[in-house]
GROMACS .gro file of C-alpha atoms in nm:
model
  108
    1UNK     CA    1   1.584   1.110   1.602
    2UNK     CA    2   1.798   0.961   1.311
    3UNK     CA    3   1.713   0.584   1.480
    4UNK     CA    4   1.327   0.689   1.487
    5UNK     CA    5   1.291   0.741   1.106
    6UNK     CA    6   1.548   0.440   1.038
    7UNK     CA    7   1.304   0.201   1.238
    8UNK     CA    8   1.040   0.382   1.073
    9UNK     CA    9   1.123   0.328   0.710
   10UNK     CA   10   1.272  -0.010   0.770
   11UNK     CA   11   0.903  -0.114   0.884
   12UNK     CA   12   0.772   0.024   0.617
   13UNK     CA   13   0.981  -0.177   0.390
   14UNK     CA   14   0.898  -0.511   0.569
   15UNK     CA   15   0.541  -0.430   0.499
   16UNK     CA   16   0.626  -0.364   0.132
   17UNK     CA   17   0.788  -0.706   0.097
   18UNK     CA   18   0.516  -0.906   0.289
   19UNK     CA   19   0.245  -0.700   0.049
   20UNK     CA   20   0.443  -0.776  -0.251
   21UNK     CA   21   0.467  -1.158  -0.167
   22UNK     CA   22   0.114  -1.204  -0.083
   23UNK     CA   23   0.014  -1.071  -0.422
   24UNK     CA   24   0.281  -1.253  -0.562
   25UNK     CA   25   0.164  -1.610  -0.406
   26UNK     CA   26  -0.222  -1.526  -0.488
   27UNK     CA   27  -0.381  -1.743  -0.765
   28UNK     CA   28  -0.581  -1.708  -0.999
   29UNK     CA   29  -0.871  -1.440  -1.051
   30UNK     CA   30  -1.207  -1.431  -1.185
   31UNK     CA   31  -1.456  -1.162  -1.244
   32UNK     CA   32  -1.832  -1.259  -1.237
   33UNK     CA   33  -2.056  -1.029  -1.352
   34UNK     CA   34  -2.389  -1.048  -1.120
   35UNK     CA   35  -2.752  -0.947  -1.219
   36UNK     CA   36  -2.931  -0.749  -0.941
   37UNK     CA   37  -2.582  -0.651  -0.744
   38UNK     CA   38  -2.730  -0.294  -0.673
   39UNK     CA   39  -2.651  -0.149  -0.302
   40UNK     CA   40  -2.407  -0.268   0.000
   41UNK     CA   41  -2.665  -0.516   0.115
   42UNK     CA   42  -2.631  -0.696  -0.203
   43UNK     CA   43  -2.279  -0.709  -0.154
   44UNK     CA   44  -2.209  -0.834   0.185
   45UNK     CA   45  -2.503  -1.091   0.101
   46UNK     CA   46  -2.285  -1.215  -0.211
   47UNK     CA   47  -1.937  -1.157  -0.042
   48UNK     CA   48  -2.074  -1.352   0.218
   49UNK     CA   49  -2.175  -1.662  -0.025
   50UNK     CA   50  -1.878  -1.660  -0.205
   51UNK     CA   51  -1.631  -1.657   0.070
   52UNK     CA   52  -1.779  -1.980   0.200
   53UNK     CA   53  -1.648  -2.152  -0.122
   54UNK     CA   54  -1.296  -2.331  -0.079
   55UNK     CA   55  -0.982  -2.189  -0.178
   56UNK     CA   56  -1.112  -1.833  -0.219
   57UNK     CA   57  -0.855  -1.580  -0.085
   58UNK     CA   58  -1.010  -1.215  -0.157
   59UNK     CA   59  -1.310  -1.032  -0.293
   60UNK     CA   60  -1.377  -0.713  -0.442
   61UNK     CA   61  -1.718  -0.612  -0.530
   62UNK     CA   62  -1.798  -0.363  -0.752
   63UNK     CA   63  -2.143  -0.220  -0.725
   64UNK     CA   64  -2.154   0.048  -1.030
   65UNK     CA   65  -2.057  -0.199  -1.283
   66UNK     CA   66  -2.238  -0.499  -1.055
   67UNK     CA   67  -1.929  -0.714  -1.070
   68UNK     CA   68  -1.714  -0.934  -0.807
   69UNK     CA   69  -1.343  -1.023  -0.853
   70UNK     CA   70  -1.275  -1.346  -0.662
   71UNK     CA   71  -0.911  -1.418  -0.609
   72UNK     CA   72  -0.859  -1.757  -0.493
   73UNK     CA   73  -0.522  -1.852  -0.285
   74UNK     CA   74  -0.243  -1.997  -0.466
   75UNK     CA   75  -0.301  -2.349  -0.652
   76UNK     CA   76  -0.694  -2.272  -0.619
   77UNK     CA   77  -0.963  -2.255  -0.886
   78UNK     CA   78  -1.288  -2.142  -0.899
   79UNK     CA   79  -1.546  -2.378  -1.074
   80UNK     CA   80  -1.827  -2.195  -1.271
   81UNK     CA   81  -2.095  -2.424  -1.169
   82UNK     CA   82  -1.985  -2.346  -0.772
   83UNK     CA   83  -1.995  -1.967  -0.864
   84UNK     CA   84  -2.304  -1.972  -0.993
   85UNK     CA   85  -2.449  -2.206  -0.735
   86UNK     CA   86  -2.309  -1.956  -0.472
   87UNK     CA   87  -2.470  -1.638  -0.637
   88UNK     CA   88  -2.795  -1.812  -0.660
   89UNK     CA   89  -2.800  -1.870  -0.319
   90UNK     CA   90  -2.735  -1.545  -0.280
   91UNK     CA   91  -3.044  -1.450  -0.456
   92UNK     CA   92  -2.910  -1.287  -0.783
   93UNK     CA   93  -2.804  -1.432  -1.139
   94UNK     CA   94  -2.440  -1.531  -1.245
   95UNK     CA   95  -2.443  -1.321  -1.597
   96UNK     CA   96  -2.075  -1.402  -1.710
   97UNK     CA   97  -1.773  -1.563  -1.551
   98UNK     CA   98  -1.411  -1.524  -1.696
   99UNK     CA   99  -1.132  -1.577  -1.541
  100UNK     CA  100  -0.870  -1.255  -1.556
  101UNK     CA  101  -0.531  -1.216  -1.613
  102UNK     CA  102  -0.318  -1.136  -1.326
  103UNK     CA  103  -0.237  -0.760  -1.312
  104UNK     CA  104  -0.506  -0.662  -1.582
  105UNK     CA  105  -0.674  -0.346  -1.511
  106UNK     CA  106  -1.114  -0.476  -1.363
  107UNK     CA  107  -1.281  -0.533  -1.659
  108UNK     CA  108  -1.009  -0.679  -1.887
   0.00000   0.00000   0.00000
């Protein structure tokens, strides 16, 4: 039993350290602010846009505040102009685009 819950919390551990390095090897973040983001529809249509672009790693959309936080993969940047091309397509309006510090709570 001992063996069990050794195996156990040594996986757990490798999946702690594989998490941690991913974030750690992530680049750079941006939050756009998008006009019209209102329901899940309007999210997978955006998420869908804006994970065609190059270099972009993850996406987190936030429908209440009707933003999207596009982290792009290490040594990656996200140009405005494609962001806003990319939203457009997606049939809403780019409203701001900043890029955010790493760890910095949505919003900052």
């Amino acid at each position: 039993m001992k063996f069990i819950n050794y195996i156990q919390a040594l996986g757990m551990a490798v999946s702690l350290l594989m998490a941690t390095a991913a974030a750690l090897a992530a680049g750079p973040s941006y939050r756009l602010a998008v006009d019209g983001l209102a329901c899940p529809f309007c999210a997978y249509g955006i998420e869908k846009k804006l994970s065609a672009l190059a270099g972009v790693e993850r996406l987190e959309t936030n429908i209440e505040d009707g933003s999207v936080i596009v982290t792009m993969q290490d040594g990656a940047i996200l140009d405005e102009a494609a962001a806003q091309q990319a939203v457009k397509a997606a049939g809403f309006s780019l409203r701001t685009f900043e890029q955010v510090a790493p760890g910095a709570p949505e919003g900052q």
